[in-house]
Each structure stands twice: as C-alpha cells, then as structure tokens.
Amino acid sequence: MQATITQGEFGTLPDGRRATLYTLVNANGLVVKISDFGGVITEIHTPDRNGHFADINLGFDNVLPYLEDSPYFGALIGRHGNRIAHGRFVLDGREIQLPINDGPNHLHGGPQGFHRVFWRVAPFERDGSVGLTLRYLSADSEQGYPGNLDVQVVYELTAANELWVRFHAITDQATPVNLTQHAYFNLAGKGSILGHLLMIDADAFTPVDSTLIPTGELRPVAGTPFDFRSAHAIGAHIGEPDEQLAHGGGYDHNFVLNKAGEGCQLAARVVEPVSGRVLEMHTEQPGVQFYSGNFLDGSLTGKGWNYFYRGGFCLEPQHFPDAPNQPGFPGTILRPGEEYRTQSKFAFSVEK
C-alpha cells in the first residue's frame, strides 16, 4: 500500500468561505484527516490487536459545529494555550489585556484564537511520509496580542505510525507564544475513557485555584491522585475527595515533565486494554495538560456518536498555564530575532 494525500470539501461557513478536508493515509492504512479551518484533526483511524480499524479521535464531519461552542476538538491552539489569569499580564512595563472567555480568565488564545481561523495549507510527500504544512499570519493586536506573529505548523504521518506536530513562529514585537494541539482521544473508539491505563512521566504538577489558574507551586505527585508515574486506570482515583480534583471536575491539570530540555522524550503512554490500542506522546515541551473530558455532557454529536461525560481525554504538550504571570515557570515570551520551535509526536501501536 502506498501513502496518499487526498482532499475534499468540509462544508461552507455562513460567510461563504469553504473549508477543505485533507485525508492522509500511510502505507499501513492509518488515516488522519485534517481541515484547513482551525488546523483541526477531525479523524484518526488506527487498528486494534485484531487489525480492526476505528476512529479514535473526537470531532465532527462538517466544519459548522466547529464554529459553535466546540470544546476545541482536534484544534491548533494559539497564541497562548491554556489559561491566563484575568486575561492580563505585564510585558516590558506595558499592561496587556486579552479577551475573557473562560470564567474570569483568558483561554486558548481567546474566542477567535487559532482554532477558528483558516490556515494556508501545502501538502507534501517524502520518504514514505505524507503531511501538511500550515501557515498563518496573526496580525498585531489580534485577540489583544502584540506583534505580527508568523506561524508554521507541520503535520507529518510517517510509515512508523507516528503523527508528528512541529511548530515554528517568529514575531516583530515581544509577545507570549505557547502553541499546542488539542486532540481528544478515545482508544476504544467510543464509551468511557476511565478504563484506559495512563502513564505520565512527571514527578510534579501545578495545582490550581478554583478558576483553574496555577498557584505557582510545583507540587509532588507522590501520595496524590495525580501520581501516574506507574500506569493505572484514569478512573482509579478520579472520584476521590481531593481539592484539586474538585477544582478541575476531575483531571484538568498541567504535569511537570521529568525530561524537559532533553529533546523529544516520552511524556505519556496510554493503553486501552480491551482493544489493545496504545498511544505514546513524546514532546520537547516542559509540560503536558491532561484533561479527562470533564465538561463533555452528551450534548455534542459528531460522526454518529454522542460525546458523553468523560468520553475522551486530551494530552496537550505545552508550556505551563498562566506563564506570563508566573516568574517561576518556564517563560513564553518570544522576541524579535528569536525563533519559536518545538515538536511533539503521537505514536500509535497495539499490545497483543
């Protein structure tokens, strides 16, 4: 079987603009579908231990639902992933105010962040891989952010059943940048994700207040429900009486990765024991936001499924939440003359 890229229509926006859907297929039959609207990953088809393929990615089969209150299904996130307290920070003596779109805070680049823009797309094929190069110029003051930010994202599906996501950005003014990919996974294809076995290579996490803004502490996971250093079921401790679980409605926290700064390292591994499907997430980022689908409530339907409570999980490689206001966290300010570069990969396999 030869790797292929095809493209087709993905629906029309109310203003008449048409979205395109690109279908990447590798030599093993893995399928990844990506739209130019939001850079959204709409489908990922992988085999179980018996060779039966299923779509393990939550999403929709048309662009229109992504315009509504979609919980960032499969989207590219920017300029700054995760939350910024009260949408405010001080940069070089100047107070910046961003739009508020998550309680009292700014979330995922604002209501019209990178998840709701059209990206310019160039498909490519090389060395058995197929992929897309996406470009977007975020203008000065877009969603309140200073500077013109030129962003490039490369999706590459390899013959080794790996989906690479590579980010690059440059700016003409100092601006915070924290880009990530927000895919929701369910390795069974449907149903609850609480039986999935999860490992996160992190000795600490960043606890949050009641609005999910970090307190600034790096808290050891040992002795808490956040200790995923050895794989166990996502649901094993999710119902325990714990203040941090109460704040998030479950897991919605940043984990401080042990191998940050050591290249693209294994950060998390998930196994769905019934199907045997395995997802390994590698990243160069210092953190990963693990989200257990706490706000899914069955009101969203896509590709023939209702997305019920805890019917999907996210592993979002990124810098820490509220970094522009947290001097103890790795910085996210990009300045003229610097380059933002980071990469992550999602590797798919099976356990027999």
Short mmCIF file of C-alpha atoms in Angstrom, two decimals:
data_model
loop_
_atom_site.label_atom_id
_atom_site.label_comp_id
_atom_site.label_asym_id
_atom_site.label_seq_id
_atom_site.Cartn_x
_atom_site.Cartn_y
_atom_site.Cartn_z
CA MET A 1 0.00 0.00 0.00
CA GLN A 2 1.30 3.46 -0.87
CA ALA A 3 0.93 6.55 1.31
CA THR A 4 -1.53 9.06 -0.14
CA ILE A 5 -3.00 12.53 0.36
CA THR A 6 -6.42 13.49 -0.96
CA GLN A 7 -8.63 16.48 -0.34
CA GLY A 8 -12.34 17.24 -0.41
CA GLU A 9 -14.98 19.66 0.79
CA PHE A 10 -15.65 20.06 4.52
CA GLY A 11 -18.60 22.45 4.41
CA THR A 12 -19.28 26.14 3.95
CA LEU A 13 -19.17 28.86 6.60
CA PRO A 14 -22.06 31.34 6.92
CA ASP A 15 -19.92 33.99 5.19
CA GLY A 16 -19.47 31.75 2.16
CA ARG A 17 -15.92 30.58 2.78
CA ARG A 18 -15.41 26.89 2.09
CA ALA A 19 -13.42 24.56 4.31
CA THR A 20 -11.23 21.80 2.91
CA LEU A 21 -10.54 18.40 4.47
CA TYR A 22 -7.23 16.64 3.77
CA THR A 23 -7.01 12.87 4.20
CA LEU A 24 -3.57 11.43 4.98
CA VAL A 25 -3.12 7.66 4.69
CA ASN A 26 0.16 5.87 5.38
CA ALA A 27 1.36 2.56 3.96
CA ASN A 28 -0.14 0.68 6.91
CA GLY A 29 -3.60 2.09 6.37
CA LEU A 30 -3.60 4.59 9.25
CA VAL A 31 -5.82 7.56 8.41
CA VAL A 32 -5.57 11.12 9.71
CA LYS A 33 -7.99 13.79 8.48
CA ILE A 34 -7.19 17.49 8.95
CA SER A 35 -9.07 20.65 7.97
CA ASP A 36 -7.65 24.00 6.92
CA PHE A 37 -10.17 25.56 9.32
CA GLY A 38 -8.51 25.66 12.73
CA GLY A 39 -5.91 23.13 11.62
CA VAL A 40 -8.38 20.70 13.18
CA ILE A 41 -7.68 16.97 13.29
CA THR A 42 -11.13 15.54 12.62
CA GLU A 43 -10.42 11.79 12.46
CA ILE A 44 -7.65 9.31 13.34
CA HIS A 45 -8.21 5.68 12.33
CA THR A 46 -5.94 3.04 13.88
CA PRO A 47 -6.19 -0.77 14.20
CA ASP A 48 -6.86 -2.80 17.34
CA ARG A 49 -4.98 -6.01 18.18
CA ASN A 50 -7.17 -7.90 15.68
CA GLY A 51 -6.50 -5.45 12.87
CA HIS A 52 -9.91 -3.78 13.04
CA PHE A 53 -9.75 -0.03 12.44
CA ALA A 54 -11.71 2.56 14.40
CA ASP A 55 -11.75 6.33 14.61
CA ILE A 56 -10.13 7.20 17.97
CA ASN A 57 -10.46 10.99 17.68
CA LEU A 58 -13.45 13.07 18.78
CA GLY A 59 -14.70 15.55 16.21
CA PHE A 60 -17.32 16.43 13.63
CA ASP A 61 -17.93 15.51 9.98
CA ASN A 62 -18.59 19.10 8.88
CA VAL A 63 -17.00 22.47 9.62
CA LEU A 64 -20.12 24.14 11.02
CA PRO A 65 -20.11 22.57 14.52
CA TYR A 66 -16.55 23.83 14.99
CA LEU A 67 -17.97 27.36 14.83
CA GLU A 68 -20.20 26.72 17.83
CA ASP A 69 -19.07 26.04 21.39
CA SER A 70 -16.97 23.06 20.39
CA PRO A 71 -14.55 22.24 23.24
CA TYR A 72 -11.51 22.73 20.94
CA PHE A 73 -11.92 19.28 19.39
CA GLY A 74 -8.70 18.49 17.50
CA ALA A 75 -7.73 22.14 17.06
CA LEU A 76 -4.48 24.05 16.82
CA ILE A 77 -4.26 26.38 19.83
CA GLY A 78 -2.67 29.82 19.98
CA ARG A 79 -1.33 32.33 20.51
CA HIS A 80 -1.16 31.13 24.08
CA GLY A 81 -2.52 27.75 25.05
CA ASN A 82 -4.24 27.26 28.40
CA ARG A 83 -5.35 29.98 30.82
CA ILE A 84 -4.03 33.46 31.57
CA ALA A 85 -5.40 34.93 34.80
CA HIS A 86 -7.94 37.69 34.15
CA GLY A 87 -6.54 37.94 30.62
CA ARG A 88 -3.87 40.33 31.91
CA PHE A 89 -0.11 40.41 32.08
CA VAL A 90 2.66 43.00 32.05
CA LEU A 91 5.15 42.89 29.19
CA ASP A 92 8.14 45.23 29.23
CA GLY A 93 6.28 47.63 31.51
CA ARG A 94 3.08 47.64 29.45
CA GLU A 95 -0.12 46.04 30.70
CA ILE A 96 -1.75 43.83 28.08
CA GLN A 97 -5.45 42.99 28.29
CA LEU A 98 -6.75 39.95 26.41
CA PRO A 99 -10.39 38.92 25.95
CA ILE A 100 -12.02 36.94 28.76
CA ASN A 101 -13.59 33.70 27.53
CA ASP A 102 -13.36 31.22 30.42
CA GLY A 103 -14.95 32.44 33.63
CA PRO A 104 -12.73 35.34 34.73
CA ASN A 105 -9.81 34.21 32.57
CA HIS A 106 -8.44 34.08 29.04
CA LEU A 107 -8.27 30.60 27.50
CA HIS A 108 -6.54 29.13 24.43
CA GLY A 109 -5.85 32.38 22.60
CA GLY A 110 -9.32 33.88 23.02
CA PRO A 111 -12.72 33.31 21.43
CA GLN A 112 -11.25 33.79 17.94
CA GLY A 113 -7.93 32.07 18.51
CA PHE A 114 -6.04 29.88 16.06
CA HIS A 115 -8.77 27.23 16.38
CA ARG A 116 -11.16 29.49 14.39
CA VAL A 117 -9.00 30.79 11.55
CA PHE A 118 -8.24 29.45 8.09
CA TRP A 119 -4.70 28.21 7.59
CA ARG A 120 -2.90 28.16 4.24
CA VAL A 121 -2.10 24.52 3.51
CA ALA A 122 0.57 22.88 1.37
CA PRO A 123 0.52 19.05 1.19
CA PHE A 124 3.79 17.10 0.87
CA GLU A 125 5.10 13.57 0.44
CA ARG A 126 8.62 12.46 1.39
CA ASP A 127 10.41 9.25 2.36
CA GLY A 128 7.20 7.28 2.88
CA SER A 129 5.59 10.07 4.91
CA VAL A 130 2.68 12.30 3.99
CA GLY A 131 1.85 15.60 5.59
CA LEU A 132 0.68 19.17 5.53
CA THR A 133 2.47 22.47 6.10
CA LEU A 134 0.07 25.07 7.52
CA ARG A 135 0.80 28.82 7.65
CA TYR A 136 -0.98 31.67 9.38
CA LEU A 137 -0.05 35.31 9.95
CA SER A 138 -1.56 36.52 13.20
CA ALA A 139 -1.79 40.30 12.92
CA ASP A 140 -0.69 42.79 15.56
CA SER A 141 -3.41 43.20 18.25
CA GLU A 142 -5.33 40.11 17.09
CA GLN A 143 -7.18 38.91 20.19
CA GLY A 144 -5.22 41.58 22.08
CA TYR A 145 -1.77 40.11 21.49
CA PRO A 146 1.06 42.47 20.46
CA GLY A 147 3.11 41.97 17.30
CA ASN A 148 2.68 40.26 13.95
CA LEU A 149 3.28 36.56 14.52
CA ASP A 150 4.14 34.36 11.52
CA VAL A 151 3.25 30.77 12.41
CA GLN A 152 4.01 27.49 10.65
CA VAL A 153 2.73 24.08 11.72
CA VAL A 154 3.77 20.81 10.08
CA TYR A 155 1.71 17.66 10.46
CA GLU A 156 3.56 14.54 9.27
CA LEU A 157 2.19 10.97 9.26
CA THR A 158 5.06 8.51 8.97
CA ALA A 159 5.36 4.88 7.87
CA ALA A 160 6.14 4.09 11.54
CA ASN A 161 2.56 5.06 12.53
CA GLU A 162 3.66 8.33 14.11
CA LEU A 163 1.92 11.68 13.77
CA TRP A 164 4.44 14.49 14.24
CA VAL A 165 3.33 18.04 15.04
CA ARG A 166 6.05 20.67 14.56
CA PHE A 167 5.61 24.36 15.40
CA HIS A 168 7.65 27.37 14.25
CA ALA A 169 6.96 31.08 14.80
CA ILE A 170 8.66 34.46 14.51
CA THR A 171 7.46 37.89 15.63
CA ASP A 172 8.20 41.57 15.09
CA GLN A 173 7.27 42.52 18.68
CA ALA A 174 7.65 40.77 22.02
CA THR A 175 4.61 38.55 22.55
CA PRO A 176 3.69 35.42 24.53
CA VAL A 177 3.59 32.24 22.45
CA ASN A 178 2.51 28.81 23.68
CA LEU A 179 1.22 26.62 20.84
CA THR A 180 -0.29 23.17 21.20
CA GLN A 181 -2.56 20.55 19.62
CA HIS A 182 -5.87 19.80 21.33
CA ALA A 183 -6.91 16.35 20.06
CA TYR A 184 -9.39 14.36 22.13
CA PHE A 185 -8.72 10.62 22.13
CA ASN A 186 -10.76 7.55 22.94
CA LEU A 187 -8.70 4.49 22.08
CA ALA A 188 -11.78 2.26 22.24
CA GLY A 189 -13.49 4.44 19.65
CA LYS A 190 -16.45 5.15 21.93
CA GLY A 191 -17.59 4.82 25.53
CA SER A 192 -15.86 5.89 28.73
CA ILE A 193 -12.12 6.58 28.90
CA LEU A 194 -11.94 5.80 32.64
CA GLY A 195 -10.64 2.28 31.99
CA HIS A 196 -7.73 3.49 29.85
CA LEU A 197 -4.37 2.88 31.52
CA LEU A 198 -2.31 6.08 31.71
CA MET A 199 1.34 6.79 32.50
CA ILE A 200 2.70 10.35 32.74
CA ASP A 201 6.44 10.79 33.33
CA ALA A 202 6.08 13.62 35.84
CA ASP A 203 7.13 13.86 39.48
CA ALA A 204 5.16 17.09 39.99
CA PHE A 205 2.12 19.00 38.78
CA THR A 206 0.95 22.60 39.06
CA PRO A 207 -2.01 22.88 41.46
CA VAL A 208 -4.69 25.44 40.61
CA ASP A 209 -7.22 27.68 42.30
CA SER A 210 -10.98 27.37 41.81
CA THR A 211 -10.75 29.12 38.40
CA LEU A 212 -8.00 26.70 37.24
CA ILE A 213 -5.18 29.26 37.46
CA PRO A 214 -1.92 27.80 38.86
CA THR A 215 -0.94 28.86 42.36
CA GLY A 216 2.72 28.91 41.34
CA GLU A 217 3.56 25.79 43.33
CA LEU A 218 5.18 22.71 41.79
CA ARG A 219 3.59 20.02 43.93
CA PRO A 220 4.96 16.44 44.09
CA VAL A 221 2.51 13.87 42.73
CA ALA A 222 3.59 11.26 45.27
CA GLY A 223 0.76 10.31 47.57
CA THR A 224 -1.86 12.16 45.50
CA PRO A 225 -4.41 11.12 42.82
CA PHE A 226 -2.05 12.80 40.32
CA ASP A 227 0.64 10.13 40.55
CA PHE A 228 0.63 8.49 37.11
CA ARG A 229 4.32 7.57 37.16
CA SER A 230 3.19 3.94 37.06
CA ALA A 231 0.37 3.18 34.64
CA HIS A 232 -3.10 2.76 36.10
CA ALA A 233 -6.68 3.40 35.08
CA ILE A 234 -7.68 7.03 34.57
CA GLY A 235 -10.72 6.34 36.73
CA ALA A 236 -8.85 4.70 39.60
CA HIS A 237 -8.67 7.84 41.77
CA ILE A 238 -10.74 10.38 39.85
CA GLY A 239 -13.60 10.20 42.36
CA GLU A 240 -11.51 10.67 45.50
CA PRO A 241 -12.21 13.62 47.83
CA ASP A 242 -9.37 15.89 46.70
CA GLU A 243 -9.44 19.68 46.42
CA GLN A 244 -7.56 19.70 43.12
CA LEU A 245 -9.90 17.15 41.55
CA ALA A 246 -12.81 19.24 42.78
CA HIS A 247 -11.39 22.39 41.17
CA GLY A 248 -11.00 20.63 37.82
CA GLY A 249 -14.10 18.47 37.98
CA GLY A 250 -11.58 15.67 37.51
CA TYR A 251 -8.20 15.96 35.85
CA ASP A 252 -7.58 19.26 34.09
CA HIS A 253 -4.03 19.97 35.21
CA ASN A 254 -0.54 20.62 33.92
CA PHE A 255 2.08 17.99 34.69
CA VAL A 256 5.75 18.99 35.03
CA LEU A 257 7.62 16.57 32.78
CA ASN A 258 10.76 14.95 34.12
CA LYS A 259 12.76 15.00 30.89
CA ALA A 260 12.08 18.60 29.83
CA GLY A 261 15.06 20.03 27.97
CA GLU A 262 16.31 16.61 26.86
CA GLY A 263 14.81 16.58 23.36
CA CYS A 264 11.66 14.86 22.20
CA GLN A 265 11.10 12.40 25.04
CA LEU A 266 8.32 10.01 26.02
CA ALA A 267 5.97 12.02 28.23
CA ALA A 268 2.82 9.89 28.41
CA ARG A 269 1.60 6.44 27.42
CA VAL A 270 -2.00 5.26 27.24
CA VAL A 271 -3.26 1.68 26.76
CA GLU A 272 -6.86 0.68 26.12
CA PRO A 273 -6.84 -2.90 27.45
CA VAL A 274 -9.84 -4.28 25.54
CA SER A 275 -8.75 -3.19 22.05
CA GLY A 276 -5.03 -3.25 22.79
CA ARG A 277 -4.55 0.17 21.22
CA VAL A 278 -1.59 2.17 22.53
CA LEU A 279 -0.87 5.88 22.28
CA GLU A 280 2.54 7.27 23.20
CA MET A 281 3.05 11.02 23.32
CA HIS A 282 6.60 12.37 23.00
CA THR A 283 7.42 16.05 23.30
CA GLU A 284 10.09 18.71 23.71
CA GLN A 285 7.74 20.79 25.86
CA PRO A 286 8.19 21.16 29.64
CA GLY A 287 4.60 20.25 30.46
CA VAL A 288 1.52 18.35 29.39
CA GLN A 289 -2.06 19.29 30.23
CA PHE A 290 -4.01 16.12 30.98
CA TYR A 291 -7.76 16.61 30.66
CA SER A 292 -10.24 13.83 31.38
CA GLY A 293 -13.24 15.12 29.42
CA ASN A 294 -14.99 16.52 32.49
CA PHE A 295 -17.15 19.02 30.60
CA LEU A 296 -18.44 16.63 27.94
CA ASP A 297 -22.12 16.06 28.69
CA GLY A 298 -23.68 14.28 25.73
CA SER A 299 -24.96 17.49 24.14
CA LEU A 300 -22.47 17.25 21.26
CA THR A 301 -22.87 14.72 18.47
CA GLY A 302 -20.28 14.05 15.80
CA LYS A 303 -19.69 11.35 13.21
CA GLY A 304 -22.69 9.43 14.56
CA TRP A 305 -21.69 9.47 18.25
CA ASN A 306 -22.80 11.42 21.30
CA TYR A 307 -19.81 12.70 23.21
CA PHE A 308 -20.72 11.80 26.74
CA TYR A 309 -19.14 12.70 30.08
CA ARG A 310 -15.53 11.53 30.13
CA GLY A 311 -15.82 10.08 26.66
CA GLY A 312 -12.46 11.49 25.59
CA PHE A 313 -9.14 12.62 27.04
CA CYS A 314 -6.52 15.16 26.00
CA LEU A 315 -2.74 15.17 26.35
CA GLU A 316 -1.74 18.70 25.34
CA PRO A 317 2.05 19.25 25.21
CA GLN A 318 2.76 22.86 26.12
CA HIS A 319 4.34 25.38 28.49
CA PHE A 320 2.63 25.92 31.82
CA PRO A 321 -0.70 27.78 32.25
CA ASP A 322 -0.53 31.49 33.13
CA ALA A 323 3.19 31.56 32.34
CA PRO A 324 3.26 35.33 31.55
CA ASN A 325 2.22 35.98 35.18
CA GLN A 326 4.32 33.28 36.83
CA PRO A 327 8.03 34.18 37.08
CA GLY A 328 8.84 30.74 38.47
CA PHE A 329 7.53 28.97 35.35
CA PRO A 330 9.40 28.48 32.05
CA GLY A 331 8.92 31.69 30.06
CA THR A 332 6.75 32.00 26.96
CA ILE A 333 7.76 35.47 25.69
CA LEU A 334 9.05 35.42 22.10
CA ARG A 335 11.06 38.43 20.94
CA PRO A 336 12.10 39.75 17.52
CA GLY A 337 15.11 37.88 16.19
CA GLU A 338 14.21 34.72 18.12
CA GLU A 339 12.53 31.60 16.74
CA TYR A 340 9.87 29.56 18.46
CA ARG A 341 10.44 25.89 17.66
CA THR A 342 9.01 22.82 19.30
CA GLN A 343 7.81 19.39 18.23
CA SER A 344 5.76 16.54 19.59
CA LYS A 345 4.68 13.18 18.21
CA PHE A 346 1.78 10.84 18.80
CA ALA A 347 2.83 7.22 18.17
CA PHE A 348 0.15 4.57 17.62
CA SER A 349 0.63 0.82 18.20
CA VAL A 350 -1.06 -2.22 19.75
CA GLU A 351 -0.40 -4.59 22.61
CA LYS A 352 -1.18 -8.21 21.77
#
